[in-house]
PDB file of C-alpha atoms in Angstrom:
ATOM      1  CA  GLY F   1      -0.087  -0.082  -0.093  1.00 88.00           C
ATOM      2  CA  ILE F   2       0.775   3.655  -0.195  1.00 93.00           C
ATOM      3  CA  GLN F   3       3.454   4.884   2.085  1.00 96.00           C
ATOM      4  CA  VAL F   4       3.240   8.257   3.940  1.00 97.00           C
ATOM      5  CA  GLU F   5       6.202   9.910   5.849  1.00 98.00           C
ATOM      6  CA  GLN F   6       6.123  12.990   7.796  1.00 98.00           C
ATOM      7  CA  SER F   7       9.018  15.019   9.152  1.00 98.00           C
ATOM      8  CA  PRO F   8       9.906  16.370  11.517  1.00 98.00           C
ATOM      9  CA  PRO F   9       8.491  14.012  14.004  1.00 97.00           C
ATOM     10  CA  ASP F  10       8.629  16.490  16.674  1.00 98.00           C
ATOM     11  CA  LEU F  11       8.956  20.177  16.720  1.00 97.00           C
ATOM     12  CA  ILE F  12       9.216  22.780  19.795  1.00 97.00           C
ATOM     13  CA  LEU F  13       8.912  26.484  18.743  1.00 96.00           C
ATOM     14  CA  GLN F  14       8.482  29.749  20.763  1.00 97.00           C
ATOM     15  CA  GLU F  15       5.316  31.503  20.122  1.00 97.00           C
ATOM     16  CA  GLY F  16       5.544  33.894  17.218  1.00 97.00           C
ATOM     17  CA  ALA F  17       7.778  31.598  15.257  1.00 98.00           C
ATOM     18  CA  ASN F  18       6.963  30.095  11.796  1.00 97.00           C
ATOM     19  CA  SER F  19       7.398  26.354  11.004  1.00 96.00           C
ATOM     20  CA  THR F  20       7.230  24.031   7.650  1.00 98.00           C
ATOM     21  CA  LEU F  21       5.900  20.424   8.380  1.00 98.00           C
ATOM     22  CA  ARG F  22       6.589  18.068   5.416  1.00 98.00           C
ATOM     23  CA  CYS F  23       4.592  14.980   3.993  1.00 98.00           C
ATOM     24  CA  ASN F  24       5.898  12.485   1.238  1.00 98.00           C
ATOM     25  CA  PHE F  25       4.012   9.812  -0.045  1.00 97.00           C
ATOM     26  CA  SER F  26       4.853   6.843  -2.161  1.00 96.00           C
ATOM     27  CA  ASP F  27       2.398   7.009  -4.943  1.00 93.00           C
ATOM     28  CA  SER F  28      -0.390   9.210  -6.938  1.00 91.00           C
ATOM     29  CA  VAL F  29      -3.120  10.280  -4.993  1.00 91.00           C
ATOM     30  CA  ASN F  30      -6.259  12.333  -5.459  1.00 88.00           C
ATOM     31  CA  ASN F  31      -7.063  12.878  -2.063  1.00 93.00           C
ATOM     32  CA  LEU F  32      -4.659  14.572   0.557  1.00 97.00           C
ATOM     33  CA  GLN F  33      -5.714  16.346   3.876  1.00 97.00           C
ATOM     34  CA  TRP F  34      -4.127  17.909   6.729  1.00 98.00           C
ATOM     35  CA  PHE F  35      -5.536  17.633  10.037  1.00 98.00           C
ATOM     36  CA  HIS F  36      -4.806  19.070  13.471  1.00 98.00           C
ATOM     37  CA  GLN F  37      -5.591  16.749  16.279  1.00 96.00           C
ATOM     38  CA  ASN F  38      -6.121  18.735  19.323  1.00 89.00           C
ATOM     39  CA  PRO F  39      -5.403  17.757  23.029  1.00 85.00           C
ATOM     40  CA  TRP F  40      -8.857  16.070  23.494  1.00 86.00           C
ATOM     41  CA  GLY F  41      -8.393  14.125  20.274  1.00 89.00           C
ATOM     42  CA  GLN F  42     -10.566  15.625  17.797  1.00 91.00           C
ATOM     43  CA  LEU F  43      -9.372  15.492  14.109  1.00 95.00           C
ATOM     44  CA  ILE F  44      -9.817  19.186  12.837  1.00 96.00           C
ATOM     45  CA  ASN F  45      -9.625  19.625   9.139  1.00 96.00           C
ATOM     46  CA  LEU F  46      -7.147  22.149   8.069  1.00 98.00           C
ATOM     47  CA  PHE F  47      -7.064  21.594   4.201  1.00 98.00           C
ATOM     48  CA  TYR F  48      -8.282  19.300   1.584  1.00 97.00           C
ATOM     49  CA  ILE F  49      -5.347  19.846  -1.134  1.00 97.00           C
ATOM     50  CA  PRO F  50      -4.541  17.156  -3.522  1.00 95.00           C
ATOM     51  CA  SER F  51      -2.613  19.705  -5.527  1.00 96.00           C
ATOM     52  CA  GLY F  52      -1.944  23.320  -5.543  1.00 97.00           C
ATOM     53  CA  THR F  53      -1.753  25.903  -2.614  1.00 98.00           C
ATOM     54  CA  LYS F  54      -4.303  27.003  -0.424  1.00 98.00           C
ATOM     55  CA  GLN F  55      -4.039  29.379   2.612  1.00 98.00           C
ATOM     56  CA  ASN F  56      -6.467  30.005   5.598  1.00 97.00           C
ATOM     57  CA  GLY F  57      -5.277  32.785   7.998  1.00 97.00           C
ATOM     58  CA  ARG F  58      -2.046  31.978   9.619  1.00 98.00           C
ATOM     59  CA  LEU F  59      -1.890  28.503   7.859  1.00 98.00           C
ATOM     60  CA  SER F  60      -1.199  27.646   4.246  1.00 98.00           C
ATOM     61  CA  ALA F  61      -0.467  24.441   2.235  1.00 98.00           C
ATOM     62  CA  THR F  62       1.120  23.222  -0.915  1.00 98.00           C
ATOM     63  CA  THR F  63       1.034  20.162  -2.618  1.00 98.00           C
ATOM     64  CA  VAL F  64       3.279  19.086  -5.531  1.00 97.00           C
ATOM     65  CA  ALA F  65       1.721  15.828  -6.702  1.00 95.00           C
ATOM     66  CA  THR F  66       4.011  15.462  -9.334  1.00 95.00           C
ATOM     67  CA  GLU F  67       6.695  15.201  -6.956  1.00 96.00           C
ATOM     68  CA  ARG F  68       4.587  13.505  -4.337  1.00 97.00           C
ATOM     69  CA  TYR F  69       4.980  15.824  -1.341  1.00 98.00           C
ATOM     70  CA  SER F  70       2.878  18.399   0.444  1.00 98.00           C
ATOM     71  CA  LEU F  71       3.892  21.194   2.743  1.00 98.00           C
ATOM     72  CA  LEU F  72       2.195  22.868   5.753  1.00 98.00           C
ATOM     73  CA  TYR F  73       3.077  26.289   6.746  1.00 98.00           C
ATOM     74  CA  ILE F  74       2.083  27.737  10.306  1.00 98.00           C
ATOM     75  CA  SER F  75       3.239  31.550  10.700  1.00 98.00           C
ATOM     76  CA  SER F  76       3.255  33.484  13.746  1.00 98.00           C
ATOM     77  CA  SER F  77       2.647  30.336  15.925  1.00 97.00           C
ATOM     78  CA  GLN F  78       0.304  30.635  19.010  1.00 97.00           C
ATOM     79  CA  THR F  79       0.204  28.207  21.862  1.00 95.00           C
ATOM     80  CA  THR F  80      -3.417  27.056  20.732  1.00 94.00           C
ATOM     81  CA  ASP F  81      -1.425  25.613  17.487  1.00 96.00           C
ATOM     82  CA  SER F  82       0.046  22.942  19.675  1.00 95.00           C
ATOM     83  CA  GLY F  83      -0.793  19.197  18.872  1.00 95.00           C
ATOM     84  CA  VAL F  84      -0.343  16.643  16.351  1.00 97.00           C
ATOM     85  CA  TYR F  85      -0.656  17.251  12.791  1.00 98.00           C
ATOM     86  CA  PHE F  86      -1.526  14.638  10.421  1.00 98.00           C
ATOM     87  CA  CYS F  87      -1.349  14.292   6.531  1.00 98.00           C
ATOM     88  CA  ALA F  88      -3.314  11.662   5.060  1.00 98.00           C
ATOM     89  CA  VAL F  89      -3.704  10.508   1.476  1.00 97.00           C
ATOM     90  CA  GLY F  90      -5.901   8.457  -0.528  1.00 92.00           C
ATOM     91  CA  GLY F  91      -7.578   7.654  -3.869  1.00 82.00           C
ATOM     92  CA  GLY F  92     -10.703   9.199  -4.052  1.00 76.00           C
ATOM     93  CA  ALA F  93     -13.276   7.888  -1.667  1.00 79.00           C
ATOM     94  CA  ASP F  94     -10.834   5.291  -0.498  1.00 86.00           C
ATOM     95  CA  GLY F  95     -10.009   5.176   3.220  1.00 92.00           C
ATOM     96  CA  LEU F  96      -7.106   7.509   4.107  1.00 95.00           C
ATOM     97  CA  THR F  97      -3.781   6.402   4.902  1.00 97.00           C
ATOM     98  CA  PHE F  98      -2.341   8.577   7.498  1.00 97.00           C
ATOM     99  CA  GLY F  99       1.421   9.472   8.573  1.00 97.00           C
ATOM    100  CA  LYS F 100       2.748   9.230  11.905  1.00 96.00           C
ATOM    101  CA  GLY F 101       1.973  13.025  12.576  1.00 97.00           C
ATOM    102  CA  THR F 102       4.235  15.816  13.662  1.00 98.00           C
ATOM    103  CA  HIS F 103       4.127  16.615  17.354  1.00 97.00           C
ATOM    104  CA  LEU F 104       4.081  20.463  17.649  1.00 97.00           C
ATOM    105  CA  ILE F 105       4.580  22.101  21.062  1.00 96.00           C
ATOM    106  CA  ILE F 106       4.395  25.871  20.768  1.00 96.00           C
ATOM    107  CA  GLN F 107       5.912  27.468  24.055  1.00 96.00           C
ATOM    108  CA  PRO F 108       4.781  30.876  25.515  1.00 94.00           C
TER     109      PRO F 108
ATOM    110  CA  GLU W   1     -24.588  21.915  10.372  1.00 70.00           C
ATOM    111  CA  ALA W   2     -23.862  19.418  12.970  1.00 84.00           C
ATOM    112  CA  GLY W   3     -20.761  17.265  12.653  1.00 94.00           C
ATOM    113  CA  VAL W   4     -20.153  13.720  12.957  1.00 97.00           C
ATOM    114  CA  VAL W   5     -21.697  12.457  16.342  1.00 97.00           C
ATOM    115  CA  GLN W   6     -20.260   9.451  18.068  1.00 98.00           C
ATOM    116  CA  SER W   7     -21.008   7.753  21.329  1.00 98.00           C
ATOM    117  CA  PRO W   8     -20.012   6.782  23.905  1.00 97.00           C
ATOM    118  CA  ARG W   9     -16.775   9.282  24.272  1.00 96.00           C
ATOM    119  CA  TYR W  10     -15.064   6.792  26.675  1.00 97.00           C
ATOM    120  CA  LYS W  11     -15.579   3.100  27.341  1.00 98.00           C
ATOM    121  CA  ILE W  12     -13.730   0.856  30.014  1.00 98.00           C
ATOM    122  CA  ILE W  13     -14.492  -2.799  29.976  1.00 98.00           C
ATOM    123  CA  GLU W  14     -12.904  -5.919  30.939  1.00 98.00           C
ATOM    124  CA  LYS W  15     -11.432  -8.254  28.493  1.00 97.00           C
ATOM    125  CA  LYS W  16     -13.793 -10.682  26.948  1.00 97.00           C
ATOM    126  CA  GLN W  17     -16.630  -8.364  27.297  1.00 98.00           C
ATOM    127  CA  PRO W  18     -18.499  -7.039  24.280  1.00 98.00           C
ATOM    128  CA  VAL W  19     -18.616  -3.574  23.495  1.00 98.00           C
ATOM    129  CA  ALA W  20     -20.356  -1.480  20.579  1.00 98.00           C
ATOM    130  CA  PHE W  21     -19.854   1.961  19.434  1.00 98.00           C
ATOM    131  CA  TRP W  22     -22.381   4.312  17.659  1.00 98.00           C
ATOM    132  CA  CYS W  23     -21.921   7.084  14.623  1.00 98.00           C
ATOM    133  CA  ASN W  24     -24.304   9.413  13.253  1.00 97.00           C
ATOM    134  CA  PRO W  25     -22.750  10.940  10.162  1.00 96.00           C
ATOM    135  CA  ILE W  26     -23.024  14.427   8.692  1.00 95.00           C
ATOM    136  CA  SER W  27     -26.642  14.426   7.166  1.00 93.00           C
ATOM    137  CA  GLY W  28     -26.506  13.684   3.573  1.00 90.00           C
ATOM    138  CA  HIS W  29     -23.224  12.026   3.692  1.00 93.00           C
ATOM    139  CA  ASN W  30     -23.359   8.755   1.856  1.00 92.00           C
ATOM    140  CA  THR W  31     -19.748   7.347   2.617  1.00 94.00           C
ATOM    141  CA  LEU W  32     -18.904   6.315   6.132  1.00 96.00           C
ATOM    142  CA  TYR W  33     -15.608   5.084   7.547  1.00 97.00           C
ATOM    143  CA  TRP W  34     -14.313   3.505  10.795  1.00 98.00           C
ATOM    144  CA  TYR W  35     -10.980   3.888  11.761  1.00 97.00           C
ATOM    145  CA  ARG W  36      -8.666   2.738  14.790  1.00 98.00           C
ATOM    146  CA  GLN W  37      -6.190   4.907  16.119  1.00 97.00           C
ATOM    147  CA  ASN W  38      -3.649   3.414  18.737  1.00 96.00           C
ATOM    148  CA  LEU W  39      -1.510   5.586  20.812  1.00 94.00           C
ATOM    149  CA  GLY W  40       0.948   7.458  19.056  1.00 92.00           C
ATOM    150  CA  GLN W  41      -0.097   6.276  15.840  1.00 94.00           C
ATOM    151  CA  GLY W  42      -2.279   7.696  12.934  1.00 96.00           C
ATOM    152  CA  PRO W  43      -5.854   6.518  12.312  1.00 97.00           C
ATOM    153  CA  GLU W  44      -5.925   3.169  10.417  1.00 96.00           C
ATOM    154  CA  LEU W  45      -9.081   2.126   8.320  1.00 96.00           C
ATOM    155  CA  LEU W  46     -11.181  -0.548   9.506  1.00 96.00           C
ATOM    156  CA  ILE W  47     -14.375  -0.480   7.053  1.00 96.00           C
ATOM    157  CA  ARG W  48     -15.871   1.737   4.564  1.00 95.00           C
ATOM    158  CA  TYR W  49     -19.517   1.933   3.708  1.00 95.00           C
ATOM    159  CA  GLU W  50     -21.267   3.471   0.616  1.00 93.00           C
ATOM    160  CA  ASN W  51     -24.739   3.941   1.904  1.00 92.00           C
ATOM    161  CA  GLU W  52     -25.481   0.590   3.657  1.00 93.00           C
ATOM    162  CA  GLU W  53     -23.083  -1.541   1.729  1.00 93.00           C
ATOM    163  CA  ALA W  54     -19.579  -2.304   3.179  1.00 93.00           C
ATOM    164  CA  VAL W  55     -17.389  -1.753   0.051  1.00 92.00           C
ATOM    165  CA  ASP W  56     -13.978  -2.206   1.907  1.00 90.00           C
ATOM    166  CA  ASP W  57     -13.597  -4.154   4.881  1.00 90.00           C
ATOM    167  CA  SER W  58     -10.457  -5.863   4.234  1.00 89.00           C
ATOM    168  CA  GLN W  59      -8.794  -4.378   7.401  1.00 91.00           C
ATOM    169  CA  LEU W  60     -11.533  -5.632   9.832  1.00 93.00           C
ATOM    170  CA  PRO W  61     -10.583  -8.340  11.995  1.00 92.00           C
ATOM    171  CA  LYS W  62     -13.594 -10.196  11.268  1.00 90.00           C
ATOM    172  CA  ASP W  63     -13.217 -13.008  14.005  1.00 94.00           C
ATOM    173  CA  ARG W  64     -14.261 -10.538  16.563  1.00 96.00           C
ATOM    174  CA  PHE W  65     -15.082  -7.300  14.866  1.00 97.00           C
ATOM    175  CA  SER W  66     -18.513  -6.508  13.168  1.00 96.00           C
ATOM    176  CA  ALA W  67     -20.163  -3.531  11.654  1.00 97.00           C
ATOM    177  CA  GLU W  68     -23.494  -2.475  10.208  1.00 96.00           C
ATOM    178  CA  ARG W  69     -25.086   0.503   8.834  1.00 96.00           C
ATOM    179  CA  LEU W  70     -28.777  -0.113   8.421  1.00 84.00           C
ATOM    180  CA  LYS W  71     -30.718   2.027   6.217  1.00 87.00           C
ATOM    181  CA  GLY W  72     -27.418   3.730   5.363  1.00 85.00           C
ATOM    182  CA  VAL W  73     -27.206   6.421   7.951  1.00 93.00           C
ATOM    183  CA  ASP W  74     -26.263   5.443  11.374  1.00 96.00           C
ATOM    184  CA  SER W  75     -23.539   2.749  11.873  1.00 98.00           C
ATOM    185  CA  THR W  76     -22.530   0.457  14.899  1.00 98.00           C
ATOM    186  CA  LEU W  77     -19.119  -1.148  15.383  1.00 98.00           C
ATOM    187  CA  LYS W  78     -18.910  -4.162  17.699  1.00 98.00           C
ATOM    188  CA  ILE W  79     -16.297  -5.910  19.329  1.00 98.00           C
ATOM    189  CA  GLN W  80     -17.037  -9.570  20.826  1.00 97.00           C
ATOM    190  CA  PRO W  81     -15.045 -10.557  22.933  1.00 97.00           C
ATOM    191  CA  ALA W  82     -12.780  -7.369  23.542  1.00 97.00           C
ATOM    192  CA  GLU W  83      -8.906  -8.263  24.069  1.00 97.00           C
ATOM    193  CA  LEU W  84      -6.525  -6.086  25.736  1.00 97.00           C
ATOM    194  CA  GLY W  85      -4.808  -4.836  22.652  1.00 96.00           C
ATOM    195  CA  ASP W  86      -7.975  -3.544  21.256  1.00 97.00           C
ATOM    196  CA  SER W  87      -7.578  -0.499  23.573  1.00 98.00           C
ATOM    197  CA  ALA W  88      -7.376   2.365  21.305  1.00 97.00           C
ATOM    198  CA  VAL W  89      -9.594   5.339  19.732  1.00 97.00           C
ATOM    199  CA  TYR W  90     -12.171   4.498  17.514  1.00 98.00           C
ATOM    200  CA  LEU W  91     -13.135   7.208  14.842  1.00 98.00           C
ATOM    201  CA  CYS W  92     -15.975   7.611  12.550  1.00 98.00           C
ATOM    202  CA  ALA W  93     -15.564   9.706   9.225  1.00 97.00           C
ATOM    203  CA  SER W  94     -18.111  10.774   6.536  1.00 96.00           C
ATOM    204  CA  VAL W  95     -18.058  12.008   3.231  1.00 93.00           C
ATOM    205  CA  PRO W  96     -20.732  13.811   1.140  1.00 87.00           C
ATOM    206  CA  GLY W  97     -21.827  12.341  -1.910  1.00 82.00           C
ATOM    207  CA  GLY W  98     -19.479  13.207  -4.983  1.00 82.00           C
ATOM    208  CA  GLY W  99     -16.836  14.566  -2.444  1.00 86.00           C
ATOM    209  CA  TYR W 100     -13.521  13.368  -1.303  1.00 90.00           C
ATOM    210  CA  GLU W 101     -12.890  15.201   1.930  1.00 93.00           C
ATOM    211  CA  GLN W 102     -13.401  13.364   5.209  1.00 95.00           C
ATOM    212  CA  TYR W 103     -14.909  14.823   8.273  1.00 96.00           C
ATOM    213  CA  PHE W 104     -14.269  12.962  11.701  1.00 97.00           C
ATOM    214  CA  GLY W 105     -16.226  12.640  14.890  1.00 97.00           C
ATOM    215  CA  PRO W 106     -14.626  13.103  18.347  1.00 96.00           C
ATOM    216  CA  GLY W 107     -14.098   9.232  18.485  1.00 97.00           C
ATOM    217  CA  THR W 108     -14.765   6.780  21.441  1.00 97.00           C
ATOM    218  CA  ARG W 109     -11.747   6.084  23.698  1.00 97.00           C
ATOM    219  CA  LEU W 110     -11.778   2.314  24.777  1.00 98.00           C
ATOM    220  CA  THR W 111     -10.025   0.854  27.366  1.00 98.00           C
ATOM    221  CA  VAL W 112      -9.793  -2.897  27.964  1.00 98.00           C
ATOM    222  CA  THR W 113      -8.715  -4.017  31.418  1.00 98.00           C
TER     223      THR W 113
END
């Protein structure tokens, strides 16, 4: 099956810093989503981005499908950004294959 | 619009006991998924439904797990009997017809003692 690798596995930053999270995948996909899992375990949709670039406030994402990677950018980090960020990929309505996540800690 | 609803949110049972989880997807969402998330890992697919039909259950441990989606709306996932290794968070997700973006419920955290 498809492989999804996320990096870095852990990231500790000061409030106000910027960060880039990376997701590499091993095969072509037509579904790629970024999620934020908050401390209560809820998976929050950040982006549905099988290709191209999207922005939502301080967050933006870029997927280069031909090179099989996606990047999530977080600018001006806040403590509420802490949590685990997951990249997940799939083929259409197939189940998603998740990476192991990036554990982000934003210190005040 | 209400999100995906799951219950219970937490469940503690002794091994060999049965347990069931319930999911109500977002209204109008035809595709429903059950995932299992072990500690420190990403979720893994257990089963996918298109309306009331299970179209992908290849990852469902069929000796002890079963699922149903009567009338193509609510779904129930059952484990009987539960084992210690079943301790995990069980997540339900749904997708609107014609779309691919999945929306997740809050999950049920199962602890088997």
